[in-house]
Short mmCIF file of C-alpha atoms and ligand atoms in Angstrom, two decimals:
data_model
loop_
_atom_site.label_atom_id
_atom_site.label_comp_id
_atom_site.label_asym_id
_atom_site.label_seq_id
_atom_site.Cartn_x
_atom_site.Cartn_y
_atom_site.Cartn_z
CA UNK V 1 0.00 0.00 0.00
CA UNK V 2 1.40 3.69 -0.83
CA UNK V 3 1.90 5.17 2.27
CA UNK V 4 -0.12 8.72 1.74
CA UNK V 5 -1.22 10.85 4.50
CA UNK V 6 -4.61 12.68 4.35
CA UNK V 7 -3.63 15.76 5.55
CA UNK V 8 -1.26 16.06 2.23
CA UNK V 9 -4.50 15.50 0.00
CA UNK V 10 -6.75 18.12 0.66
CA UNK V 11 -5.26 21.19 1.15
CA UNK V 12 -3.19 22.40 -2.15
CA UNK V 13 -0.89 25.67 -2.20
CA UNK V 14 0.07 27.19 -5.67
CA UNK V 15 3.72 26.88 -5.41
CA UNK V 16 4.60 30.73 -6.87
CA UNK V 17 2.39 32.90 -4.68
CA UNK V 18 0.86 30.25 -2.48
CA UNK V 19 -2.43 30.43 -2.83
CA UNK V 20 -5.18 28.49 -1.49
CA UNK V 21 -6.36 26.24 -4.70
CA UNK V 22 -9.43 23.95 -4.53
CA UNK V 23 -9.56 20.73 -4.16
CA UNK V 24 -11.96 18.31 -5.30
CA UNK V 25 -13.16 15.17 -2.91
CA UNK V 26 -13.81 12.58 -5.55
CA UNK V 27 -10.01 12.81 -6.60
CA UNK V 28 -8.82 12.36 -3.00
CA UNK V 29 -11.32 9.94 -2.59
CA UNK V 30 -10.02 7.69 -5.88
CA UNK V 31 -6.05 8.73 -5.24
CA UNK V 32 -6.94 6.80 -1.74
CA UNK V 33 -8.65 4.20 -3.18
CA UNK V 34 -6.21 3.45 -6.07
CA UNK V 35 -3.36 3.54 -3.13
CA UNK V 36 -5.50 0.32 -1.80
CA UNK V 37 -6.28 2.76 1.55
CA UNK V 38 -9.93 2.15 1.60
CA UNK V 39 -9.75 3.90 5.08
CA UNK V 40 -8.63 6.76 4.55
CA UNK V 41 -10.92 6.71 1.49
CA UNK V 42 -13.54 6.60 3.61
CA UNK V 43 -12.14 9.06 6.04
CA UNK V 44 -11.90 11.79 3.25
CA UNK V 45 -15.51 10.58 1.59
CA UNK V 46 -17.15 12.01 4.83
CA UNK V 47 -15.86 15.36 4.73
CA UNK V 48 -18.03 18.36 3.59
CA UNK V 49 -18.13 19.46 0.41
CA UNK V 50 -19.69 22.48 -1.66
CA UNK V 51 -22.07 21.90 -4.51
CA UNK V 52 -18.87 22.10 -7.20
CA UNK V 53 -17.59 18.89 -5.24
CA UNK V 54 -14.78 21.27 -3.80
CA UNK V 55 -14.21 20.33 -0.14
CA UNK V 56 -15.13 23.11 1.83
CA UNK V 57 -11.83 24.98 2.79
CA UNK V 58 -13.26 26.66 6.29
CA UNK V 59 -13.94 23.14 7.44
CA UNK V 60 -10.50 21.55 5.96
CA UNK V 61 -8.73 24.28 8.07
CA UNK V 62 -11.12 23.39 11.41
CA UNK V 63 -10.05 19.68 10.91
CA UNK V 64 -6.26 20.62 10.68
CA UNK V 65 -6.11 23.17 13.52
CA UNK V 66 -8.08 20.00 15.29
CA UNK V 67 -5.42 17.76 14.42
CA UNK V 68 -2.78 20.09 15.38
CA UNK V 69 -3.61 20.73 18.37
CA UNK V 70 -3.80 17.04 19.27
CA UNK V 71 -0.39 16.59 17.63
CA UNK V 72 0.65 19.67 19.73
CA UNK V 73 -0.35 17.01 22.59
CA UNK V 74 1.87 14.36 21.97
CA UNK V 75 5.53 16.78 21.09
CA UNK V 76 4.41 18.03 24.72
CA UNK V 77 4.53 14.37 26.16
CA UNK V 78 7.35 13.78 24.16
CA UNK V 79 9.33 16.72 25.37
CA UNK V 80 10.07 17.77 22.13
CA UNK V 81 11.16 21.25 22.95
CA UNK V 82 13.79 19.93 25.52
CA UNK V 83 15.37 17.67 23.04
CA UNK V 84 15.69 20.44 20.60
CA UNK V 85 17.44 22.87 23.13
CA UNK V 86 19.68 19.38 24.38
CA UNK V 87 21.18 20.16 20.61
CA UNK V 88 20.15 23.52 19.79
CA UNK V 89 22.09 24.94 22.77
CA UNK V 90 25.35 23.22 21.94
CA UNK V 91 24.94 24.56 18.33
CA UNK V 92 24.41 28.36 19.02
CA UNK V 93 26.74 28.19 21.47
CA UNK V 94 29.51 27.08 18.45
CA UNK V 95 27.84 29.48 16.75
CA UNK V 96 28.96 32.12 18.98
CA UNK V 97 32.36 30.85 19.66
CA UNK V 98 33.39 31.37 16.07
CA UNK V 99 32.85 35.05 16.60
CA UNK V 100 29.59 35.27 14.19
CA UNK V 101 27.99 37.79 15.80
CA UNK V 102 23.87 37.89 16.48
CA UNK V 103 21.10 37.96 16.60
CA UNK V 104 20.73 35.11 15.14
CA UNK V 105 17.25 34.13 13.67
CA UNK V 106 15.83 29.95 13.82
CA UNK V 107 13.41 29.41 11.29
CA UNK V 108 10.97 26.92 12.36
CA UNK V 109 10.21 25.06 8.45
CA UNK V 110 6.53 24.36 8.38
CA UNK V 111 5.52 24.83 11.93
CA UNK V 112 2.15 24.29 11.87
CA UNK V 113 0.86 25.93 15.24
CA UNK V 114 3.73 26.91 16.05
CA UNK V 115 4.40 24.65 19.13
CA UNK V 116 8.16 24.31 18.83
CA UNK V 117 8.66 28.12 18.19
CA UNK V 118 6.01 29.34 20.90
CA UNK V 119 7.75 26.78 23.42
CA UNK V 120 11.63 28.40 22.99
CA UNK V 121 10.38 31.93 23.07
CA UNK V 122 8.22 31.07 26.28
CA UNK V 123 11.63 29.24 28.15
CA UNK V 124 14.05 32.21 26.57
CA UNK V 125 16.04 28.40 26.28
CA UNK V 126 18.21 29.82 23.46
CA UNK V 127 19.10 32.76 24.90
CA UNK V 128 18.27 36.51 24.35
CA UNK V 129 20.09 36.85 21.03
CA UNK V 130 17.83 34.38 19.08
CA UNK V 131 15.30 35.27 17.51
CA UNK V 132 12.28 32.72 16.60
CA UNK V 133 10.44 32.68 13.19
CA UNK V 134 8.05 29.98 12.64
CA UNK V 135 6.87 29.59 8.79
CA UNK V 136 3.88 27.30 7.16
CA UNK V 137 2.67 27.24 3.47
CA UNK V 138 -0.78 26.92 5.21
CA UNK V 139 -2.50 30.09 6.39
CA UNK V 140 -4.70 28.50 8.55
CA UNK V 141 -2.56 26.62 10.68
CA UNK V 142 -0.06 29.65 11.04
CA UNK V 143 -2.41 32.31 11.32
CA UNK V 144 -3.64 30.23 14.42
CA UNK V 145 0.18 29.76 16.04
CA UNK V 146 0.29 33.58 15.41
CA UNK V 147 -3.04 34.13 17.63
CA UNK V 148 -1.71 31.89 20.40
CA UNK V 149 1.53 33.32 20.12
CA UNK V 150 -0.21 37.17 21.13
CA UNK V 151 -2.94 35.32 23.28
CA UNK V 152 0.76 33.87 25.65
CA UNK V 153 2.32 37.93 24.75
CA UNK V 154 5.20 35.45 23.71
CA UNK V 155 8.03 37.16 21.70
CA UNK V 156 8.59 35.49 18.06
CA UNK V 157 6.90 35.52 14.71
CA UNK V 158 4.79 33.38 12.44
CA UNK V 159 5.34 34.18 8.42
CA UNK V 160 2.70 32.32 5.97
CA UNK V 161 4.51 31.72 3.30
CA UNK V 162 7.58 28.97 2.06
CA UNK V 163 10.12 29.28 4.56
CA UNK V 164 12.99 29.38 1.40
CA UNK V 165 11.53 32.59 0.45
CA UNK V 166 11.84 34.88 3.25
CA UNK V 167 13.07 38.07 2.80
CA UNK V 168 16.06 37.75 5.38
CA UNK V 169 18.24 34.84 6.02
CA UNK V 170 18.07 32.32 8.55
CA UNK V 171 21.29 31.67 10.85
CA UNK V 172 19.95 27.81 11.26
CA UNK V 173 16.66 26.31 10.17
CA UNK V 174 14.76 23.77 11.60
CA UNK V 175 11.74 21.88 11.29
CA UNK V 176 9.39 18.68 13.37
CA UNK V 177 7.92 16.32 11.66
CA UNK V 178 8.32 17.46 8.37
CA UNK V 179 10.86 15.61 6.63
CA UNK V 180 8.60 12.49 5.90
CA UNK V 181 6.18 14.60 3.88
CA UNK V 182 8.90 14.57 1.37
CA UNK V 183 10.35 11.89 -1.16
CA UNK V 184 13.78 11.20 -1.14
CA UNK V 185 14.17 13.19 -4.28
CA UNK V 186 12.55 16.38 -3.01
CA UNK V 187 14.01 15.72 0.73
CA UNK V 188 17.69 16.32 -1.36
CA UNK V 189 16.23 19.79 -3.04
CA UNK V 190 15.08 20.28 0.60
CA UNK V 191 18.56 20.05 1.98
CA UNK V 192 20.23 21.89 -0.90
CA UNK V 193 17.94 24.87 -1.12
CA UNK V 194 19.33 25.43 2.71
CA UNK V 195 22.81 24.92 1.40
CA UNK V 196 22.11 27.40 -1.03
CA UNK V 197 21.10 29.95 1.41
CA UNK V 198 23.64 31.87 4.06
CA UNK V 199 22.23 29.84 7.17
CA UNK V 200 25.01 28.27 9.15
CA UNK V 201 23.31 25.09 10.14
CA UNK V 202 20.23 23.27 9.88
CA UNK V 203 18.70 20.73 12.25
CA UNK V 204 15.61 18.55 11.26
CA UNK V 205 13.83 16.43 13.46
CA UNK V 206 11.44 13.39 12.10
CA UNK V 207 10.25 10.11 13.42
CA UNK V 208 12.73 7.25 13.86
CA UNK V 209 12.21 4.98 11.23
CA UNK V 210 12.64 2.17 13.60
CA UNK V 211 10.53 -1.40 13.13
CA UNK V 212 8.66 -0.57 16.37
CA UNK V 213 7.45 2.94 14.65
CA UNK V 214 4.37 2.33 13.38
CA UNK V 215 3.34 0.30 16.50
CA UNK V 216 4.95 3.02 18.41
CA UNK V 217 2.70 5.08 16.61
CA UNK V 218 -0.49 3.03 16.26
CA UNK V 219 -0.60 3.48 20.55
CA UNK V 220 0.60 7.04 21.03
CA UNK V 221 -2.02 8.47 18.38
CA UNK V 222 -4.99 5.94 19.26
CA UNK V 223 -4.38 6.77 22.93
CA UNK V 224 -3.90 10.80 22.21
CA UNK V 225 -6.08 11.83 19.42
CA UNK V 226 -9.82 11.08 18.43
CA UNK V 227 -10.48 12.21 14.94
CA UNK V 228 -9.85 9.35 12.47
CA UNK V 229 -7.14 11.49 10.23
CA UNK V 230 -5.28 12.04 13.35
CA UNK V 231 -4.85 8.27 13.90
CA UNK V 232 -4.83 7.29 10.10
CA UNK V 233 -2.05 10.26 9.67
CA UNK V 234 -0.11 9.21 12.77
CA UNK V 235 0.60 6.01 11.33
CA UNK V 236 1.03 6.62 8.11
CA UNK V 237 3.94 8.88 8.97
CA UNK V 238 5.58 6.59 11.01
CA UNK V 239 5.99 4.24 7.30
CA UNK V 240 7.11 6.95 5.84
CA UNK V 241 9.86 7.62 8.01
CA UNK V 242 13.33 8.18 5.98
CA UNK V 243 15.70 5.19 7.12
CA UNK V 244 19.31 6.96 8.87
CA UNK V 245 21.20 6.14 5.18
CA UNK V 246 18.55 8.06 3.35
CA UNK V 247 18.78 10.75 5.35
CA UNK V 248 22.25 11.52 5.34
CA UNK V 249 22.25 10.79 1.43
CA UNK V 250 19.69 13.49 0.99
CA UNK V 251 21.33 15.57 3.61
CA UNK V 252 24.62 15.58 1.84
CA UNK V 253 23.19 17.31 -0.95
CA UNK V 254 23.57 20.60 1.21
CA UNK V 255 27.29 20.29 0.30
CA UNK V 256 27.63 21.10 4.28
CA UNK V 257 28.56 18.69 6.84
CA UNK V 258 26.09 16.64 7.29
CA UNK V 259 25.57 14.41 11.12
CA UNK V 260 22.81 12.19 12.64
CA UNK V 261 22.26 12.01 16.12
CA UNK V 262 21.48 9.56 18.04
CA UNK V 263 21.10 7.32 14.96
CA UNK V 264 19.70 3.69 14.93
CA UNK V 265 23.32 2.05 15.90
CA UNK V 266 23.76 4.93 18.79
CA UNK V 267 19.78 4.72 20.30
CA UNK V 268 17.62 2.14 22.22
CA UNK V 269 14.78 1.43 19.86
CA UNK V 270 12.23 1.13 22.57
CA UNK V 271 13.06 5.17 23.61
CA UNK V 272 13.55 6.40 20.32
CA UNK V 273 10.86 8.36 18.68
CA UNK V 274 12.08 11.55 17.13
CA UNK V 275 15.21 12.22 15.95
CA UNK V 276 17.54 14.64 13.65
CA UNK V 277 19.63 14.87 10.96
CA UNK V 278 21.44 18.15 10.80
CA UNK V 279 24.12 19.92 8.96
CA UNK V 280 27.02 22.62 9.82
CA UNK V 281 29.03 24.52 8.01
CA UNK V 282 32.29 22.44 8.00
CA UNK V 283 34.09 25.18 10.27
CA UNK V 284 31.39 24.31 12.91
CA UNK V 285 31.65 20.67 13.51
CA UNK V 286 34.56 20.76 15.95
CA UNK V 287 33.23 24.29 18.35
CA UNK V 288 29.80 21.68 18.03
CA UNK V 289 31.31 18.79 18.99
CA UNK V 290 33.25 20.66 22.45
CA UNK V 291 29.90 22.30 23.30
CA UNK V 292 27.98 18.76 23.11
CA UNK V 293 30.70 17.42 25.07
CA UNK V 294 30.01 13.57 25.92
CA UNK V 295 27.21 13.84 24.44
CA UNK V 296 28.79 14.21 20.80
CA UNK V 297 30.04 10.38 20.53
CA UNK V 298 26.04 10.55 19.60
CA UNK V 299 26.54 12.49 16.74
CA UNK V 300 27.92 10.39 13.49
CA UNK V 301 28.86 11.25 10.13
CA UNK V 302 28.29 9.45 6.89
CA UNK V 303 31.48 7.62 7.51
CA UNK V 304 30.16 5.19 9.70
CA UNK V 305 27.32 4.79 7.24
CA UNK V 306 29.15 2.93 4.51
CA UNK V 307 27.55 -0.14 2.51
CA UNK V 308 29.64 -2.68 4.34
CA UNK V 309 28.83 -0.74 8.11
CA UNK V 310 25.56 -0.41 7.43
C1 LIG Z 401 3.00 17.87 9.43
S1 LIG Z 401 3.14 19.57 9.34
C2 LIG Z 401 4.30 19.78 10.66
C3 LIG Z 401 3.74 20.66 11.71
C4 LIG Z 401 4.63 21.03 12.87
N1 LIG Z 401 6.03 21.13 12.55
C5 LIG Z 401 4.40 20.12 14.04
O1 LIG Z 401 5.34 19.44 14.47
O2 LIG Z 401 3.27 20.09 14.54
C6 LIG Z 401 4.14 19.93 7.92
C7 LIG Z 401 3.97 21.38 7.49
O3 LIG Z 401 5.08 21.75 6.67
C8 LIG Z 401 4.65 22.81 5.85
N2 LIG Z 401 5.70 23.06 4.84
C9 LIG Z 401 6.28 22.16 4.01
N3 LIG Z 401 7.23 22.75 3.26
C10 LIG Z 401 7.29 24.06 3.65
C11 LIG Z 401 8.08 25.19 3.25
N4 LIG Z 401 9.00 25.10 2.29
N5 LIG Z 401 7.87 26.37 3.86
C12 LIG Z 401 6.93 26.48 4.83
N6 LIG Z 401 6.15 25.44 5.24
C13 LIG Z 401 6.32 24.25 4.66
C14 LIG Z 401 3.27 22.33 5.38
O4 LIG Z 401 2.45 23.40 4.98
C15 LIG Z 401 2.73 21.63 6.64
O5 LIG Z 401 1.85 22.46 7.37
#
């Protein structure tokens, strides 16, 4: 079965000036069906749709804020903001030992709510000289991180828009479950376009593509969420998961340095859940390496990744 996730199917973005463009039920519907997931078939059959058989966008964007803010349940249990400051911290502190001066801005890639973003600005974990940008494709879900970001009086920003086409630089991107959304192929234009850019680093964190993943996920999401694309999207992502050698393939099309940590061979399966692939400028890897102390035997390089190793 193709491993598609709902959420992917019925919201569509022009890519030039993203617009909203509609998107018709019956083609999700068959697209699901001709993927042999019946469920999710069914799933998307249900949802309201206009005369035109366009499904209706206000309710689309009530379903995804839904499932959000579920999913915004689960990075809470799993402490996601801690383990990005556990590396984060290390890295702008490199950052600052090579005498780049700040501020320097971290661009959340597709941040949905916001969570991730709204959680460092309400620690101050990174410091006073960082500042926090969180940027979606879809209005909706980032127009809503922006209202919960004045509701809290929190100090960042949320930017609709593609995150590669802001009008000033990021010093280090980053992103949360994002990186499965893409194919291998696109995942490598993914890495390069930040190569491309003037950012320093970039850190991505996705689901371990472990074999206890989907189970993994199968419990967390049945336990934590209630709306059937939650659950069907939950586990879907978990198969999608990029394996630790197709990551760092992808990754090295940055032309940057690129590092896993706490890979398969370096991580109890059974703890596991999120981890990241990142990439420094090559200048970076050793200040990174003396910030993260112990902690950077963790960190490995595509040269313990070879055919034979792996
Ligand atoms: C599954 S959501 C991840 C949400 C969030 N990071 C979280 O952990 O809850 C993936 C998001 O990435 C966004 N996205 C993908 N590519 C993007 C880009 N180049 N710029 C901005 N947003 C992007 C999509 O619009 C989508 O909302």
């Amino acid at each position: 079965m193709d491993r598609l996730e709902i959420s992917d199917l019925i919201v569509a973005f022009d890519p030039h000036d993203g617009r909203r463009l509609p998107v018709r039920r019956a083609e999700v519907v068959e697209q699901l069906r001709a993927a042999g997931d019946a469920r999710a078939a069914r799933i998307v059959a249900g949802l309201p749709a206009g005369p035109d058989g366009v499904l209706e966008p206000a309710a689309v964007d009530r379903l995804l804020i839904g499932v959000h803010t579920e999913l915004q349940r689960l990075s809470e249990e799993l402490r996601i903001g801690r383990r990005l400051v556990h590396l984060l911290g290390p890295l702008l502190t490199a950052i600052r030992t090579t005498g780049v001066r700040g501020p320097y801005r971290l661009v959340d890639v597709g941040c949905g709510l916001g969570y991730l973003i709204r959680w460092l600005a309400a620690t101050g974990a990174l410091g006073p000289d960082v500042e926090l940008v969180g940027v979606d494709l879809d209005a909706a879900l980032v127009g809503e991180a922006d209202r919960l970001a004045r509701a809290e009086g929190l100090s960042c920003r949320f930017v609709h828009g593609d995150a590669f086409a802001l009008p000033e630089a990021a010093t280090v991107y980053v992103s949360t479950g994002v990186l499965h959304h893409f194919s291998e192929p696109a995942l490598a234009d993914f890495f390069r376009a930040q190569g491309a850019s003037p950012a320093l680093a970039f850190c991505h964190y996705d689901i371990a593509a472990t074999g206890l993943a989907p189970v993994g996920a199968w419990v967390f999401h049945r336990a934590r969420m209630r709306h059937p694309l939650g659950r069907h999207d939950g586990v879907a992502s978990a198969r999608r998961a990029h394996s630790d050698e197709a990551l760092l393939r992808a990754a090295a099309a940055a032309g940057m340095r690129a590092l896993l940590y706490e890979p398969r061979r370096a991580a109890n399966p059974f703890c596991t859940t999120l981890r990241p692939v990142l990439a420094v400028r090559p200048p970076l890897e050793a200040p990174l390496r003396a910030a993260l102390g112990r902690a950077s035997r963790r960190l490995l390089g595509d040269e313990h990744f070879t055919p034979a190793a792996a």
